[in-house]
Tab-separated table of C-alpha atoms in Angstrom:
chain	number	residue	atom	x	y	z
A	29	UNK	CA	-4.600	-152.435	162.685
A	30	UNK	CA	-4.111	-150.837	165.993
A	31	UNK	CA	-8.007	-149.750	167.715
A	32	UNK	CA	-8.589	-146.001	168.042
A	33	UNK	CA	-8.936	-144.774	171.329
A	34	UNK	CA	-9.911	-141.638	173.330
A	35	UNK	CA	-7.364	-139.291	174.420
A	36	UNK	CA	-7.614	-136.086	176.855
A	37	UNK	CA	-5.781	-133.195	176.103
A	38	UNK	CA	-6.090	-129.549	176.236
A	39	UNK	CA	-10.060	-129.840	178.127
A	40	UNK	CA	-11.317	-131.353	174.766
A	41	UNK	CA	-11.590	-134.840	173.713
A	42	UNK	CA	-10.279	-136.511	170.410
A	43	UNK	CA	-10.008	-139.664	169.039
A	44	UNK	CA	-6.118	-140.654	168.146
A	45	UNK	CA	-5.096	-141.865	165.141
A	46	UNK	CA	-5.165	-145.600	163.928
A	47	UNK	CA	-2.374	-145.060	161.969
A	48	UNK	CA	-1.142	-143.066	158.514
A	49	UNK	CA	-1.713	-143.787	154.955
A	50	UNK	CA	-0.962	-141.615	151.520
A	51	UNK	CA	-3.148	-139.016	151.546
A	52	UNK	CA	-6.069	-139.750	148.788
A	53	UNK	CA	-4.117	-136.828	146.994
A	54	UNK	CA	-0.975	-138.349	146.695
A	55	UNK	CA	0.864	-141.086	144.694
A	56	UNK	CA	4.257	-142.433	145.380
A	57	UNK	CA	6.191	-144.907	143.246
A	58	UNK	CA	9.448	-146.499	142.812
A	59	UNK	CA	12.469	-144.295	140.627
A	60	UNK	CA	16.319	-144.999	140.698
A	61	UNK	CA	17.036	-142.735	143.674
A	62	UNK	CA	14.022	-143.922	145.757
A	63	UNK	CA	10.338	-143.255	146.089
A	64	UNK	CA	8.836	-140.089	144.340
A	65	UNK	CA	6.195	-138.462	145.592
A	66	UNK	CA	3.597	-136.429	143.713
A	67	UNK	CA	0.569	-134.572	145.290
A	68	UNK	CA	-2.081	-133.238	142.545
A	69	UNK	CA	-3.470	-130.794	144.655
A	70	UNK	CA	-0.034	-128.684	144.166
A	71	UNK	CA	0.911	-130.120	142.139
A	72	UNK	CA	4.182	-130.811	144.149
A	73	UNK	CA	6.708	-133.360	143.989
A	74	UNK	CA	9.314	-135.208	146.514
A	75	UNK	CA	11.958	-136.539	146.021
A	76	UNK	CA	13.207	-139.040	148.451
A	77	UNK	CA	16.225	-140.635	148.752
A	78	UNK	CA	14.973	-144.025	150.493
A	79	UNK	CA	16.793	-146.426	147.484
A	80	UNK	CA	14.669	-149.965	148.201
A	81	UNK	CA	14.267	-149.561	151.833
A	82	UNK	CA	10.528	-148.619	151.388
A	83	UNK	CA	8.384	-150.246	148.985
A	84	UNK	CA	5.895	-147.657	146.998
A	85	UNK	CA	2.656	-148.877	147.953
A	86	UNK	CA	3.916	-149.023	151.597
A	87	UNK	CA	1.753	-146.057	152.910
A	88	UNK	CA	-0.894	-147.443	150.129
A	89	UNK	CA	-2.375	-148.840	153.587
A	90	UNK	CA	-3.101	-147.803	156.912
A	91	UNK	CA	0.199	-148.264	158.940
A	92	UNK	CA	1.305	-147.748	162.617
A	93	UNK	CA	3.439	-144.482	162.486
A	94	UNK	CA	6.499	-146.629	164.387
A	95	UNK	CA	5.784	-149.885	161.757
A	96	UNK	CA	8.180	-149.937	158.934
A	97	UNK	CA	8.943	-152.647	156.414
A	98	UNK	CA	10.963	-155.676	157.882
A	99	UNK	CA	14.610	-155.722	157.459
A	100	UNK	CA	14.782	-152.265	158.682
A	101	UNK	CA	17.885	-151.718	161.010
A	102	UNK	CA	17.366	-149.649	163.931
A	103	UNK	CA	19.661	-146.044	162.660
A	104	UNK	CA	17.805	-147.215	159.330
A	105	UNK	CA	14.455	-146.603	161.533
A	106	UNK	CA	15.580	-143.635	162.944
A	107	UNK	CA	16.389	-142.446	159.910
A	108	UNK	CA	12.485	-143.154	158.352
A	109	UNK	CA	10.796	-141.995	161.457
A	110	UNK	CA	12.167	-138.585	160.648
A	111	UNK	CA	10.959	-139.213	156.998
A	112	UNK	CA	7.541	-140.034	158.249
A	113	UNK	CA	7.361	-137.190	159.602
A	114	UNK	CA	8.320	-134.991	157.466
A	115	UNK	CA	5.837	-136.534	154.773
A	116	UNK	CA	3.251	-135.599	157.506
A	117	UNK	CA	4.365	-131.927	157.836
A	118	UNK	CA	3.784	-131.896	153.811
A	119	UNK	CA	0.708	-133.857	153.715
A	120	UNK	CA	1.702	-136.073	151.161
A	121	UNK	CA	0.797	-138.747	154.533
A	122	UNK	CA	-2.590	-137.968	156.302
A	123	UNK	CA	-3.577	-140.254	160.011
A	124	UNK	CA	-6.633	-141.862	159.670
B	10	UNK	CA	12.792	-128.786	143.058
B	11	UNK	CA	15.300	-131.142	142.902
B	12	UNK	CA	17.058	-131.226	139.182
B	13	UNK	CA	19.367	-133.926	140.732
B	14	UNK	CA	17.152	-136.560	140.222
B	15	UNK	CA	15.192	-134.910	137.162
B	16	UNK	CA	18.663	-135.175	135.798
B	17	UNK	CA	18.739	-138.801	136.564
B	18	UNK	CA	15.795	-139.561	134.583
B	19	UNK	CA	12.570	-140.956	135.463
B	20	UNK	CA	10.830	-144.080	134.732
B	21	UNK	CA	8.099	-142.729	132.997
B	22	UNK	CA	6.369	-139.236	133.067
B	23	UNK	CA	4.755	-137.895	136.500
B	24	UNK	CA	1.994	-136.491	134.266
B	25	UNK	CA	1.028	-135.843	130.794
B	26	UNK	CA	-1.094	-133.592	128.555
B	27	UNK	CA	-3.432	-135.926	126.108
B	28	UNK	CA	-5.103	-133.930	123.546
B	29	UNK	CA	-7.736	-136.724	123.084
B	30	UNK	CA	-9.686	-134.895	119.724
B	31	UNK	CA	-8.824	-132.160	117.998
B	32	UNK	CA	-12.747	-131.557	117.318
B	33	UNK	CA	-14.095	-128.638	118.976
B	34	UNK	CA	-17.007	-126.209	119.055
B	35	UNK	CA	-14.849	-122.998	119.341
B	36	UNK	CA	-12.660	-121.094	117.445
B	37	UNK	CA	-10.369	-119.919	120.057
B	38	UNK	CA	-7.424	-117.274	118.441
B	39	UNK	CA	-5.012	-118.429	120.517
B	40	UNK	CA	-5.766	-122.101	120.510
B	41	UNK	CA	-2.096	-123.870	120.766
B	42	UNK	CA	-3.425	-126.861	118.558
B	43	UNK	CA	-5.713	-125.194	115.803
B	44	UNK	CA	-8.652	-127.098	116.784
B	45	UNK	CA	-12.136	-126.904	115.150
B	46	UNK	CA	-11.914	-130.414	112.977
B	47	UNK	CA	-11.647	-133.938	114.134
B	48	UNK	CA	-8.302	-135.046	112.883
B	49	UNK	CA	-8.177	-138.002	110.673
B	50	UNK	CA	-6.981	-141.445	112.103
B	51	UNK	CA	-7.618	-140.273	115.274
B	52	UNK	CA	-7.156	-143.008	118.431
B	53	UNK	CA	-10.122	-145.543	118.373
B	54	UNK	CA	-11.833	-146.278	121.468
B	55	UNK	CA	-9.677	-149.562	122.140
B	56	UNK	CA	-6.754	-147.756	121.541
B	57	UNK	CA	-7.365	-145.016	124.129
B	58	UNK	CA	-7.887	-147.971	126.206
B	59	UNK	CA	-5.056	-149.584	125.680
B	60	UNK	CA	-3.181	-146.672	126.224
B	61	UNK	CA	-4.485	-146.373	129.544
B	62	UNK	CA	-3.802	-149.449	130.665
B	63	UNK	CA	0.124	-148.485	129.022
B	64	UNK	CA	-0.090	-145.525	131.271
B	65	UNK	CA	-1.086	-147.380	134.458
B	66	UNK	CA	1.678	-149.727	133.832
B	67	UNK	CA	4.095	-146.991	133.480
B	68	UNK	CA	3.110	-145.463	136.977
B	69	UNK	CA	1.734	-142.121	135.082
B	70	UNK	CA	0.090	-140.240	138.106
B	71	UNK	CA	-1.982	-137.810	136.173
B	72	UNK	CA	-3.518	-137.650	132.914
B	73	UNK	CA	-4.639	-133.645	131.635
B	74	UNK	CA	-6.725	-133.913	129.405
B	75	UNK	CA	-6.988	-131.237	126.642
B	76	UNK	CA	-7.798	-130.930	122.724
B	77	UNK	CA	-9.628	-130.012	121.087
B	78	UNK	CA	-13.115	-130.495	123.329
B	79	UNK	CA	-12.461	-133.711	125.190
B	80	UNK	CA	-15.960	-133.993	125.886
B	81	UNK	CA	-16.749	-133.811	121.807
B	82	UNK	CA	-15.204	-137.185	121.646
B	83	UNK	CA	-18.472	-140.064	122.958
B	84	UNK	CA	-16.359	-142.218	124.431
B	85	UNK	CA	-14.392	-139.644	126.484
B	86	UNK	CA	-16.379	-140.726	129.432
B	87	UNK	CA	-15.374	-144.535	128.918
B	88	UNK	CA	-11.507	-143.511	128.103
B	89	UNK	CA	-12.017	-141.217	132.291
B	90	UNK	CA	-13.385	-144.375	133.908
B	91	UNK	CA	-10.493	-146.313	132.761
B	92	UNK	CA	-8.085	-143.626	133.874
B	93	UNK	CA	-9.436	-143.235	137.489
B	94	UNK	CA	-10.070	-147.741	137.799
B	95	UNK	CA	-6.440	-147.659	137.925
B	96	UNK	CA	-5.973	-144.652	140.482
B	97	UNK	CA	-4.705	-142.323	137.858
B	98	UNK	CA	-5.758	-138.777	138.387
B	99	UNK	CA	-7.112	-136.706	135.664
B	100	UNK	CA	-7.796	-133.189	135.075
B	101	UNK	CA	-9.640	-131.854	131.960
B	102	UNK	CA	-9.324	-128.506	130.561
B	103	UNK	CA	-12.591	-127.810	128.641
B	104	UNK	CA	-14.269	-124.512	127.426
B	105	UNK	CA	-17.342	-125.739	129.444
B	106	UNK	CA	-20.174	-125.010	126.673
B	107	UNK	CA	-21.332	-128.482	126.958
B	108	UNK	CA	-21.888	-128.817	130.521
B	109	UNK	CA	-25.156	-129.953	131.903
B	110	UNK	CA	-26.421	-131.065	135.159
B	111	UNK	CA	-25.936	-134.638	133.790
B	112	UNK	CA	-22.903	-134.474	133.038
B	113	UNK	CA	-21.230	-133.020	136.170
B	114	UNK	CA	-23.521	-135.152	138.761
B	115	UNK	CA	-21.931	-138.029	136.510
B	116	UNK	CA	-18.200	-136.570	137.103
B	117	UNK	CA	-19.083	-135.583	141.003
B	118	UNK	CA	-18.911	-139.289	141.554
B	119	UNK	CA	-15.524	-139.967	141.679
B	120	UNK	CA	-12.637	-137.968	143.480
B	121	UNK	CA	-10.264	-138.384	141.164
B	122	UNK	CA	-11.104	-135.405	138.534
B	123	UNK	CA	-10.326	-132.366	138.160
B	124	UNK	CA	-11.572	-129.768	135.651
B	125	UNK	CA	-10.273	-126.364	134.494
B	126	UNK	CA	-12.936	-123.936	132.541
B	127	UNK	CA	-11.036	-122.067	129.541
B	128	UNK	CA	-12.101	-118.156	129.932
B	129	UNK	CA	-10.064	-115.308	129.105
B	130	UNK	CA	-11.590	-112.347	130.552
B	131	UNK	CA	-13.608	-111.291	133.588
B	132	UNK	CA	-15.400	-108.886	130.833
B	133	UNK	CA	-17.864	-110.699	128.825
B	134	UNK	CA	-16.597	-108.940	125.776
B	135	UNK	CA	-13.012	-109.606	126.330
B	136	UNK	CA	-13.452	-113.420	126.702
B	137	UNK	CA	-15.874	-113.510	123.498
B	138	UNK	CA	-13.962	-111.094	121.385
B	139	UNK	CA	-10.806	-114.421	122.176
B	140	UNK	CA	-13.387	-117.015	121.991
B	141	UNK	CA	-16.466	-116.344	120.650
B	142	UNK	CA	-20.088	-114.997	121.353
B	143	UNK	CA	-21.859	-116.393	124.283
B	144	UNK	CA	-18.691	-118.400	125.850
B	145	UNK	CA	-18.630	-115.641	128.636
B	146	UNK	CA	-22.053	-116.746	129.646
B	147	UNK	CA	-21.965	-120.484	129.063
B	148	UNK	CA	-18.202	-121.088	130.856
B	149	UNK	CA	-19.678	-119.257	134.077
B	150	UNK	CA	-22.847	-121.476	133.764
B	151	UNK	CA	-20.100	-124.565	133.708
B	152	UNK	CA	-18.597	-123.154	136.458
B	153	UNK	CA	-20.841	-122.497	138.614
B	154	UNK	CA	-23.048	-125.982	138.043
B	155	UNK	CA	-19.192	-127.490	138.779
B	156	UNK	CA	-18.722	-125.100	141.780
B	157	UNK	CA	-21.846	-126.608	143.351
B	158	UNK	CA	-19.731	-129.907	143.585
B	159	UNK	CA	-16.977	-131.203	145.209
B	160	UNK	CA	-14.720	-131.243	141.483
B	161	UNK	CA	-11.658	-129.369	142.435
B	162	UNK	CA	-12.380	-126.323	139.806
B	163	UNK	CA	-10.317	-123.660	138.419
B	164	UNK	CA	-11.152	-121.314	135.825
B	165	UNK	CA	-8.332	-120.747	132.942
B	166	UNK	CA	-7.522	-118.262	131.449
B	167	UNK	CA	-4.689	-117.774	128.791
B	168	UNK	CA	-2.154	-114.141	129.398
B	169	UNK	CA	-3.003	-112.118	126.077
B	170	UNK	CA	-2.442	-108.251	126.124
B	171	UNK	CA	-6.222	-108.057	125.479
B	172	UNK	CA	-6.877	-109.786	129.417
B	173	UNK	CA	-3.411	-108.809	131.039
B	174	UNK	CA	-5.500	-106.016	132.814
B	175	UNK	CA	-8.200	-108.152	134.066
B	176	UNK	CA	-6.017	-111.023	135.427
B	177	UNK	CA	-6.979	-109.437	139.468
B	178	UNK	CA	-10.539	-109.200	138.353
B	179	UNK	CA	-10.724	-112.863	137.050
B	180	UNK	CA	-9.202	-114.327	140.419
B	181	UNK	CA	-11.804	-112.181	142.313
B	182	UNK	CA	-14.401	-113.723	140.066
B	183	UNK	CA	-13.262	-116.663	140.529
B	184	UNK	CA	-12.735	-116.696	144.040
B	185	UNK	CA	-16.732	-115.101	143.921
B	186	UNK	CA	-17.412	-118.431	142.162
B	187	UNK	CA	-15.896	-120.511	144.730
B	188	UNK	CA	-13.609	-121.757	142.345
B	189	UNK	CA	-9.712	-121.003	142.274
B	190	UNK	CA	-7.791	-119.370	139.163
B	191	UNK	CA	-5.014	-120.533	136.853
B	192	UNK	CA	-3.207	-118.394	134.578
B	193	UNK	CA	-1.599	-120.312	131.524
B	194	UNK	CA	1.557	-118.183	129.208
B	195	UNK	CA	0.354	-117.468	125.623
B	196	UNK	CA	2.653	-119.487	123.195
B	197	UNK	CA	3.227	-118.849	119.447
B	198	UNK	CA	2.178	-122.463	118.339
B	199	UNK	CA	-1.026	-123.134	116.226
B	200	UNK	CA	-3.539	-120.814	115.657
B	201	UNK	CA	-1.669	-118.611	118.644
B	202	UNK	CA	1.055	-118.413	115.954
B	203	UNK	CA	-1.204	-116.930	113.708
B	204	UNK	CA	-2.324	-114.366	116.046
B	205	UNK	CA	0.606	-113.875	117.661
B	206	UNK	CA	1.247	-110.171	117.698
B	207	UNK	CA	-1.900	-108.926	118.175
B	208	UNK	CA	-2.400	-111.403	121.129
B	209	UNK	CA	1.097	-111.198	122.448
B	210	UNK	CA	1.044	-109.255	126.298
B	211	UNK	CA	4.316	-106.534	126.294
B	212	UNK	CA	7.137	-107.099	127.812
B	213	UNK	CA	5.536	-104.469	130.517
B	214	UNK	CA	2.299	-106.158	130.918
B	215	UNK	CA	4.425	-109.420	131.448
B	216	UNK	CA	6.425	-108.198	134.261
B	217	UNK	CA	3.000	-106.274	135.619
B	218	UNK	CA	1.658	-109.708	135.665
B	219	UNK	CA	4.887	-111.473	137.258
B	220	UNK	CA	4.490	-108.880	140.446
B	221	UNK	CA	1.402	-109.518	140.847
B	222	UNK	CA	1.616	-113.444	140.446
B	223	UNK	CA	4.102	-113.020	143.458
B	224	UNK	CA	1.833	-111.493	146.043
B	225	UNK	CA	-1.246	-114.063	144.706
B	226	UNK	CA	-0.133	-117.675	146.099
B	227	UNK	CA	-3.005	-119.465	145.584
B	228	UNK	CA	-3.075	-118.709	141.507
B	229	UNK	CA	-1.824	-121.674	139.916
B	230	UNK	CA	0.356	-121.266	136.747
B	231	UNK	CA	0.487	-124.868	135.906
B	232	UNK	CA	4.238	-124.032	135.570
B	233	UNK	CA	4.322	-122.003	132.859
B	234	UNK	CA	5.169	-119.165	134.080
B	235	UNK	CA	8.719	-120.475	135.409
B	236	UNK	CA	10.844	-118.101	133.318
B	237	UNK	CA	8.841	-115.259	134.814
B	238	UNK	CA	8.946	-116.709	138.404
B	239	UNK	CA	9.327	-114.187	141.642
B	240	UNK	CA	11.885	-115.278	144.159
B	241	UNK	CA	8.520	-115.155	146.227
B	242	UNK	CA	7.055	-117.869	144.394
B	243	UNK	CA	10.366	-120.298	143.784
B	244	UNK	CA	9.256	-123.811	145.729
B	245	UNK	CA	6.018	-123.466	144.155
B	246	UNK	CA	6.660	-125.116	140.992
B	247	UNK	CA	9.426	-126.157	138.648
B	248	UNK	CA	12.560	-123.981	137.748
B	249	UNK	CA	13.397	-125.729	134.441
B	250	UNK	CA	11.390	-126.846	131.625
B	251	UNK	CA	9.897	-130.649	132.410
B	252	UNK	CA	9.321	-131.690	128.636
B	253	UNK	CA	10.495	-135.036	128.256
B	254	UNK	CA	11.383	-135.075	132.172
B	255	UNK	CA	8.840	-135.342	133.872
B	256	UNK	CA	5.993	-134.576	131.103
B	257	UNK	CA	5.033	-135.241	127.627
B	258	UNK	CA	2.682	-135.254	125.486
B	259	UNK	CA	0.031	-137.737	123.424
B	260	UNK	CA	-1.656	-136.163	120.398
B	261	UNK	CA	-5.308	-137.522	119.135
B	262	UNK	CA	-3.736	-139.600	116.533
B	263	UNK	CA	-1.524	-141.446	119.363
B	264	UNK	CA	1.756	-139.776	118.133
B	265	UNK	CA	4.047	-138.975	121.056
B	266	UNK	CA	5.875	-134.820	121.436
B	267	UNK	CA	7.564	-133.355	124.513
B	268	UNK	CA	5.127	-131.043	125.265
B	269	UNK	CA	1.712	-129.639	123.708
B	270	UNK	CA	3.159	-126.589	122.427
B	271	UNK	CA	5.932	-128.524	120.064
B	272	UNK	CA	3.419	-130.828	118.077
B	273	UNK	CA	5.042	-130.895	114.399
B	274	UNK	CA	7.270	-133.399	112.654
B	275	UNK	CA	10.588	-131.896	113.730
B	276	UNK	CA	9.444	-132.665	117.484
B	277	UNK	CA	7.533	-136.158	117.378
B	278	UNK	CA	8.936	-138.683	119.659
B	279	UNK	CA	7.380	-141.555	118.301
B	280	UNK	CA	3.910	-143.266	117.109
B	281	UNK	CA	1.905	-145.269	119.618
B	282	UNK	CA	0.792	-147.291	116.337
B	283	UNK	CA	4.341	-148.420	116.158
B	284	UNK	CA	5.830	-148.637	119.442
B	285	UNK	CA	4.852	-148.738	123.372
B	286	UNK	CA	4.371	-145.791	125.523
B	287	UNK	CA	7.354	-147.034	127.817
B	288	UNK	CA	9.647	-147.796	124.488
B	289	UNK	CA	8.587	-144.331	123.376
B	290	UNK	CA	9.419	-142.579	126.992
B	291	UNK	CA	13.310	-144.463	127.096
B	292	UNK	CA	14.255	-144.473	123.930
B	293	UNK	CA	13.131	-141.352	121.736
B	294	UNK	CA	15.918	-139.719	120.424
B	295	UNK	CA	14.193	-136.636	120.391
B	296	UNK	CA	13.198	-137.005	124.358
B	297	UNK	CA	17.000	-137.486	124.974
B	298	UNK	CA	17.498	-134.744	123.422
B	299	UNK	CA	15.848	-132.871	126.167
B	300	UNK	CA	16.727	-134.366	128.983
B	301	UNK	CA	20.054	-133.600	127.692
B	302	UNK	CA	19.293	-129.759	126.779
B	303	UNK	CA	21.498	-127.033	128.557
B	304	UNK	CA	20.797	-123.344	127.215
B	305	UNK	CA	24.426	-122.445	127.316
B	306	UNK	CA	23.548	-119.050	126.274
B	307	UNK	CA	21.397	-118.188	129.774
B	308	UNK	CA	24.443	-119.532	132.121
B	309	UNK	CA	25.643	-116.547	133.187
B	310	UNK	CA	22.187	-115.086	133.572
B	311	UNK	CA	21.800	-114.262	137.624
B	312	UNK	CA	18.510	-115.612	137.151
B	313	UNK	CA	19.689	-118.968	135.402
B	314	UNK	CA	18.995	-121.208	138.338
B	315	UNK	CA	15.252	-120.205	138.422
B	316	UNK	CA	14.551	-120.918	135.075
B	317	UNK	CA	17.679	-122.972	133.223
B	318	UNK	CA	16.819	-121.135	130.056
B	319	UNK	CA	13.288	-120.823	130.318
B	320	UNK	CA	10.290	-122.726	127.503
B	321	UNK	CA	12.419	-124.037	124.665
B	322	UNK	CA	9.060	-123.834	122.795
B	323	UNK	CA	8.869	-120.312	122.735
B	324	UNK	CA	12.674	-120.320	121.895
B	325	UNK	CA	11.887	-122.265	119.209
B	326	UNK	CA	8.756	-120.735	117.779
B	327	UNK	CA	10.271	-116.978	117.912
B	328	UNK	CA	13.754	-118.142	117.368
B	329	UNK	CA	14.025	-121.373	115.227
B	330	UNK	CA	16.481	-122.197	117.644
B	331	UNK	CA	15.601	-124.690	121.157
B	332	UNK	CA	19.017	-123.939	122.800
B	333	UNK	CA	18.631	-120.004	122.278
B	334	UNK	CA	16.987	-119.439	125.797
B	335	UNK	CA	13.615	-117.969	126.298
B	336	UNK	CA	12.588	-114.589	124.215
B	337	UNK	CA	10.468	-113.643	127.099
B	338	UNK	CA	11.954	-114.535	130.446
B	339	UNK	CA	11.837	-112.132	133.305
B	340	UNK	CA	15.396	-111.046	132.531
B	341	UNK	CA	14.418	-109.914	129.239
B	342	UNK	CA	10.797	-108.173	129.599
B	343	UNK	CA	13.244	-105.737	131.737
B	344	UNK	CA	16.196	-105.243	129.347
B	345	UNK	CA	13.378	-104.587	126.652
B	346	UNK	CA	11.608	-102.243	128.394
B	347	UNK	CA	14.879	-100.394	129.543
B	348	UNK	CA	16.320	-100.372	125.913
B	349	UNK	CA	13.157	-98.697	125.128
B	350	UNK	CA	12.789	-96.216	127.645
B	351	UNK	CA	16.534	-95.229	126.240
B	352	UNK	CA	15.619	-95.310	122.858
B	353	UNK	CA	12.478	-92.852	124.122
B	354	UNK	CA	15.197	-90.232	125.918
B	355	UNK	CA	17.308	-90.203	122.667
């Protein structure tokens, strides 16, 4: 796991993420299409297209937000990094 | 919402109502499952287990819990603590007279419950006229012992025509509480059959109560509501019915129905004496039948892609027929009230 460190910004100090993990609210598992998302505090669902590229319990762990499962092609990368964020924007992924 | 994939069918449910007893304290008119007695051959404790463990295989995210008074049943505690070793989230809807300190600093401990306090009036003698004398006072003593943890708590409260008015005091009670507020649609099934007309809200009260769901975000309908749903609300919730979908249902004797509100013989999906949960979930007949359900007669509704028909139990309880579209969508409440206010001018 990558070390947190201190980062400047803004006149205030933070400490960066170690990485991102599903948020304690959230469940994902495996369905035909891809990985399905649920979040209780909704509750909400997603639905996401990702076939077997991403194993369920994937974000089960704390990962580094470019660190994706190996086998991964680099437009296939591209493709997830958008993904990743876009779990983030919906918090169904939270950094740690 | 993505019916695409609904359409493809999942795995196994996302979540599930399990009606765990059907013993309870109260009297409720309107309760869906006319409980007051325990039922006979109800799940033993290893069974409940087992099912658990069934569930966890399956992937089920979240168990609700409902009844009858889950925590009437002793071992309710045992059949939680299985739930949330294997992740699964859980959510229990109880009328909250048998709360004590106890019992919620036992339930604070872990993060995975949720509980949702059955009231039905922010008038002490609205609620107890629906539910009996002194329920006011003991749900808000629930609520607020629950309120001073970190349980994610909503009150609930059930749309009759007695409470329709009181629906904006109850979320400003609640919100006084510190708790949030979920409103749940009345449904002609059990002892709600029974009571049905006199408990019924109008078509007017219904759309009152749609408006003002559509300016009050944070209210949580639990998706019942989806045939009444505002354009201001769609993305909030589902736009089609999820019985059989993505939900189903598990009564206290283990026998398996799309959804709480269609628990007879016509609707049972299977036994979980006789067969798995997961053989249950992909091969029901009756299930496939509802996954498989289009309400032809709501397609050229403008409102059909909000609510495909709307809750095929109320079709069915008011109708006798599940593909006859929902009595009391949105759509409806307005042609009733204008067909009235004609039948007034003539």
């Amino acid at each position: 796991m990558k070390s947190s460190q201190s980062t400047e910004s803004a006149g205030f100090t933070r400490m960066a993420a170690a990485g991102i993990k599903l948020h304690p609210s959230c469940r994902a598992r495996q369905e035909r299409f891809g990985l399905l998302f649920y979040d209780c505090r909704g509750p909400r669902l997603l639905f996401a297209a990702t076939g077997t590229l991403i194993p369920a319990d994937f974000f089960g762990t704390i990962r580094r937000r470019d660190e994706f499962p190996a086998g991964v092609s680099e437009s296939q990368k591209m493709a997830l990094n958008k993904f990743v964020t876009q779990l983030l924007e919906k918090g169904f992924l939270h950094e740690q | 919402m993505s019916n695409k994939y609904v359409e493809m069918g999942m795995r196994s449910p996302v979540n599930l109502t399990w009606e765990v007893t059907l013993a309870c304290n109260l009297r409720c008119s309107h309760c869906l499952s006319s409980s007051g007695e325990k039922a006979c051959n109800e799940l033993t404790t290893a069974e409940a287990l087992d099912l658990v463990e069934q569930l966890h295989t399956a992937g089920v995210f979240q168990v609700n819990f409902g009844g009858g008074e889950p925590f009437i049943r002793p071992d309710f505690e045992e059949i939680l603590a299985a739930c949330h070793s294997h992740g699964i989230m859980t959510c229990i809807s109880t009328n909250g007279t048998l709360f004590t300190p106890e019992l919620v600093a036992r339930l604070s401990r872990n993060r995975l419950v949720a509980i949702q306090v059955s009231m039905d009036g922010a008038k002490r003698e609205t609620c107890d006229a629906i539910r009996g004398a002194g329920v006011f006072d003991a749900a808000i003593a629930a609520v607020k012992l629950l309120a001073a943890t970190k349980i994610p708590t909503s009150i609930n409260t059930v749309l009759t025509a007695q409470n329709a008015d009181e629906i904006p005091a109850m979320h400003e009670m609640a919100s006084s509480l510190g708790v949030s507020l979920r409103v749940s649609r009345f449904r002609p099934s059990g002892r709600g059959a029974d009571n049905w007309e006199s408990l019924r809200p109008s078509p007017a009260q219904l759309l009152a109560f749609s408006d003002w769901l559509s300016s009050s975000g944070d209210v949580r309908t639990g998706d019942s509501f989806f045939s009444l749903t505002s354009q201001e609300r769609q993305g909030l919730g589902l736009n089609l019915c999820g019985a059989a979908k993505l939900t189903c249902c598990v009564s206290p004797t283990g026998h398996m129905y799309p959804c709480a509100f269609l628990q007879t013989d016509r609707f049972e999906a299977g036994d979980l004496r006789q067969n798995s949960f997961q053989e249950i979930w992909d091969g029901s007949e009756i299930y496939e039948s509802f996954r498989n359900l289009r309400i032809h007669s709501c397609e050229e509704c403008q409102r059909f892609d909000q609510c495909h028909g709307g809750c095929p139990a109320v079709a069915w309880h008011l109708k006798n027929d599940i593909n006859g579209g929902d009595p009391e969508c949105l759509e409806r409440c307005v042609t009733s009230i204008a067909d009235n206010r004609l039948a007034e001018a003539a």
